[in-house]
Amino acid sequence: MARKVRKGDVAADEAVYGAIRRAMHLGRLAPGTKLQEPALARVLKVSRERVRKALHRLVHEGWLTAVPNRGTFVPSLSVAEMREIYDVRSMLEAAIVRRLSEGHSAGAARRLKAHIADEKAALKINDRGRAFELSGEFHVLLAELCGNDELAKLLRGLLTRSTMHFSLSAPQQLHNCAGPHDHGDIAEAILGGKAEKASKLMLAHLAGLIELQSTHPPSAKRSDLVEAFRGV
Amino acid sequence: MARKVRKGDVAADEAVYGAIRRAMHLGRLAPGTKLQEPALARVLKVSRERVRKALHRLVHEGWLTAVPNRGTFVPSLSVAEMREIYDVRSMLEAAIVRRLSEGHSAGAARRLKAHIADEKAALKINDRGRAFELSGEFHVLLAELCGNDELAKLLRGLLTRSTMHFSLSAPQQLHNCAGPHDHGDIAEAILGGKAEKASKLMLAHLAGLIELQSTHPPSAKRSDLVEAFRGV
DNA sequence: TGTTGACGTAATGTGCACATTATTTTACCA
DNA sequence: TGGTAAAATAATGTGCACATTACGTCAACA
């Protein structure tokens, strides 16, 4: 990040924004942690204003919660909120797989097969981190294959928010999806044109994720900022 | 708005944000209009920093588009983007009415009936503005009746974005919904427990809206800022 | 006359200093 | 010793001044 800072440097903004998001995604920032602007500016080696801008953006996007004159905090997503998000995802993703089952391009089928192969490979060599990442991207991929950018963007936001409190609690020993072969089954149903089956499988898959996450209540301990942003 | 500006004054921020959103909703700001910070600060009688904050928020929420070192502009929503948004709405709202048809509380039924009555009353006395407002709220109401806050919040964003380029082009002589009795029919199907029929009606309703909006291409003329924010 | 170049003006982006508020520490008293 | 209040400290919020960039104007030249 040792670049010359010029006017309108969107890369620096993105770097700060990305660093915080990455730290959250890696589970380095426990819910309830206060993100102090001076401390963050020191750790990330940027000005306080840049930190402020990134924090405001993250608040607007729902990643963080701001309390006036108090500061910005990592939210403690309740189980109820999580269930609501999964509920919305169920509506959208059921419609997505149904639509894909009823018709998709040859390129879509190829990308889908390639992704499933990647996931299996990652599981085979026991690469937890990669498998976790890919399992999340699977759901985004399905949205992208519909050819609707708005849909993909929306689902990406829902996915990251729904997996947030999960990855915040215990990201090391988790797998992003209940059954490792769930994705393969869903893809198979889509490629076979079985709309109802694909829809049912997706709903069951998401229901399984809710159960899995509900059993992992997030811990209450606060995180240290210097530790959290080590190498992100 | 003649208040003493104190530390952490969230009301002032909200006022600026609301003024811009209201001006857009009223169709005062034509697509392509540049929102200059000094001019806005003069018109709204606030500091430039406050305007900047509001603009950044509106950009992050998708209402405006920012070009680095160039400024912030009222976006020209293409027909393709509009269709994508309506596509997502179709997925969600079909699921919503299906769910409501399969079961809802007595209070939900009462609120739904009351809303339909309000809409009919507004149409009867030919109150275009009120009818326009209510017709939009109908869709949000359905989401709210599901008891899922995340869902309602999401749909509200989609609704405002989808009606944006419409209200930007010719908001005066428009009705927000294709058939004036569409909402009544949908509500009737929901209250009668006819899930499939309600779903079909909603999809047809949204399809009609797309057609209606596709025939109204937004004008290309720029807006004057002092004129746009008169009394908002 | 059309085009290109430089210059002046005005906008955006950023860091800094200060005001205000919250939090912690400390001292004092019952 | 426990509790309360006040002062010190540190954080957030805001306006301002300056640097940088884009845009419009005008003149010179082919």
CSV table of N, CA and C (backbone and C1' of nucleotides) in Angstrom, one decimal, chain B residues 5-9 13 47-50 53 68-70, chain D residues 10-23:
chain,number,residue,atom,x,y,z
B,5,VAL,N,-27.3,24.3,15.9
B,5,VAL,CA,-26.5,23.2,15.4
B,5,VAL,C,-25.6,22.7,16.5
B,6,ARG,N,-25.8,21.6,17.1
B,6,ARG,CA,-25.0,21.1,18.1
B,6,ARG,C,-24.2,19.9,17.6
B,7,LYS,N,-23.4,19.4,18.5
B,7,LYS,CA,-22.5,18.2,18.2
B,7,LYS,C,-23.4,17.0,18.0
B,8,GLY,N,-23.1,16.2,17.0
B,8,GLY,CA,-23.8,15.0,16.7
B,8,GLY,C,-25.3,15.3,16.3
B,9,ASP,N,-25.4,16.4,15.5
B,9,ASP,CA,-26.8,16.7,15.1
B,9,ASP,C,-27.2,15.8,14.0
B,13,ASP,N,-28.4,16.4,9.4
B,13,ASP,CA,-28.0,15.4,8.3
B,13,ASP,C,-29.2,14.9,7.6
B,47,SER,N,-23.7,23.8,5.7
B,47,SER,CA,-22.3,23.8,5.3
B,47,SER,C,-22.0,22.8,4.2
B,48,ARG,N,-20.9,23.0,3.5
B,48,ARG,CA,-20.6,22.1,2.4
B,48,ARG,C,-20.3,20.7,2.9
B,49,GLU,N,-19.7,20.6,4.1
B,49,GLU,CA,-19.4,19.2,4.6
B,49,GLU,C,-20.7,18.4,4.8
B,50,ARG,N,-21.7,19.1,5.3
B,50,ARG,CA,-23.0,18.4,5.5
B,50,ARG,C,-23.6,17.9,4.2
B,53,LYS,N,-21.6,14.9,3.1
B,53,LYS,CA,-22.0,13.6,3.8
B,53,LYS,C,-23.2,13.0,3.2
B,68,PRO,N,-15.3,10.4,-9.7
B,68,PRO,CA,-14.2,11.0,-9.0
B,68,PRO,C,-13.7,12.3,-9.7
B,69,ASN,N,-13.6,13.3,-8.9
B,69,ASN,CA,-13.1,14.6,-9.3
B,69,ASN,C,-14.0,15.3,-10.3
B,70,ARG,N,-15.2,14.7,-10.5
B,70,ARG,CA,-16.1,15.3,-11.4
B,70,ARG,C,-17.3,15.9,-10.7
D,10,DA,P,-4.9,10.7,27.2
D,10,DA,O5',-6.0,10.1,26.2
D,10,DA,C5',-7.0,9.2,26.7
D,10,DA,C4',-8.2,9.2,25.8
D,10,DA,C3',-7.9,9.4,24.3
D,10,DA,O3',-8.7,8.5,23.6
D,10,DA,C1',-9.5,11.0,24.9
D,11,DA,P,-8.2,8.1,22.1
D,11,DA,O5',-9.6,8.1,21.3
D,11,DA,C5',-10.7,7.3,21.7
D,11,DA,C4',-12.0,8.1,21.5
D,11,DA,C3',-12.3,8.5,20.1
D,11,DA,O3',-13.2,7.6,19.5
D,11,DA,C1',-12.7,10.3,21.6
D,12,DT,P,-13.5,7.8,17.9
D,12,DT,O5',-14.7,8.9,17.8
D,12,DT,C5',-15.9,8.6,18.4
D,12,DT,C4',-16.8,9.9,18.4
D,12,DT,C3',-17.2,10.3,17.0
D,12,DT,O3',-18.5,10.7,17.0
D,12,DT,C1',-16.1,12.1,18.1
D,13,DG,P,-19.3,11.0,15.6
D,13,DG,O5',-19.3,12.5,15.4
D,13,DG,C5',-20.0,13.3,16.3
D,13,DG,C4',-19.9,14.8,15.9
D,13,DG,C3',-20.2,15.1,14.5
D,13,DG,O3',-21.0,16.3,14.4
D,13,DG,C1',-18.1,16.0,15.1
D,14,DT,P,-21.6,16.8,13.0
D,14,DT,O5',-20.8,18.1,12.7
D,14,DT,C5',-20.6,19.0,13.7
D,14,DT,C4',-19.6,20.1,13.3
D,14,DT,C3',-19.7,20.5,11.8
D,14,DT,O3',-19.9,21.9,11.8
D,14,DT,C1',-17.5,20.1,12.4
D,15,DG,P,-20.6,22.6,10.5
D,15,DG,O5',-19.6,23.8,10.1
D,15,DG,C5',-19.1,24.6,11.2
D,15,DG,C4',-17.7,25.0,10.9
D,15,DG,C3',-17.5,25.6,9.5
D,15,DG,O3',-16.9,26.9,9.7
D,15,DG,C1',-15.8,23.9,9.9
D,16,DC,P,-16.8,27.9,8.4
D,16,DC,O5',-15.2,27.9,8.2
D,16,DC,C5',-14.3,27.8,9.3
D,16,DC,C4',-12.9,27.5,8.8
D,16,DC,C3',-12.6,28.2,7.5
D,16,DC,O3',-11.3,28.9,7.6
D,16,DC,C1',-12.0,25.9,7.4
D,17,DA,P,-11.0,30.0,6.5
D,17,DA,O5',-9.6,29.5,6.0
D,17,DA,C5',-8.6,29.0,6.9
D,17,DA,C4',-7.7,28.1,6.1
D,17,DA,C3',-7.2,28.6,4.8
D,17,DA,O3',-5.8,28.5,4.7
D,17,DA,C1',-8.1,26.5,4.5
D,18,DC,P,-5.0,29.2,3.5
D,18,DC,O5',-4.5,28.0,2.6
D,18,DC,C5',-3.8,26.9,3.3
D,18,DC,C4',-3.8,25.6,2.4
D,18,DC,C3',-3.3,25.9,1.0
D,18,DC,O3',-2.3,24.9,0.7
D,18,DC,C1',-5.4,24.7,1.0
D,19,DA,P,-1.4,25.1,-0.6
D,19,DA,O5',-1.5,23.8,-1.4
D,19,DA,C5',-1.4,22.5,-0.7
D,19,DA,C4',-2.0,21.4,-1.5
D,19,DA,C3',-1.6,21.4,-2.9
D,19,DA,O3',-1.2,20.0,-3.3
D,19,DA,C1',-3.9,21.4,-2.8
D,20,DT,P,-0.6,19.7,-4.7
D,20,DT,O5',-1.8,19.2,-5.6
D,20,DT,C5',-2.7,18.2,-5.0
D,20,DT,C4',-3.9,17.9,-5.9
D,20,DT,C3',-3.6,17.9,-7.4
D,20,DT,O3',-4.1,16.7,-8.0
D,20,DT,C1',-5.4,19.3,-7.0
D,21,DT,P,-3.7,16.3,-9.5
D,21,DT,O5',-5.0,16.4,-10.3
D,21,DT,C5',-6.2,15.8,-9.7
D,21,DT,C4',-7.5,16.5,-10.2
D,21,DT,C3',-7.6,16.5,-11.8
D,21,DT,O3',-8.7,15.8,-12.2
D,21,DT,C1',-8.2,18.6,-10.7
D,22,DA,P,-8.9,15.5,-13.7
D,22,DA,O5',-10.1,16.5,-14.1
D,22,DA,C5',-11.3,16.3,-13.5
D,22,DA,C4',-12.2,17.5,-13.8
D,22,DA,C3',-12.5,17.8,-15.3
D,22,DA,O3',-13.9,18.0,-15.4
D,22,DA,C1',-11.7,19.7,-14.3
D,23,DC,P,-14.6,17.9,-16.9
D,23,DC,O5',-15.0,19.5,-17.1
D,23,DC,C5',-15.7,20.2,-16.1
D,23,DC,C4',-15.7,21.7,-16.4
D,23,DC,C3',-16.0,22.0,-17.9
D,23,DC,O3',-17.0,23.0,-18.0
D,23,DC,C1',-14.0,23.1,-17.2
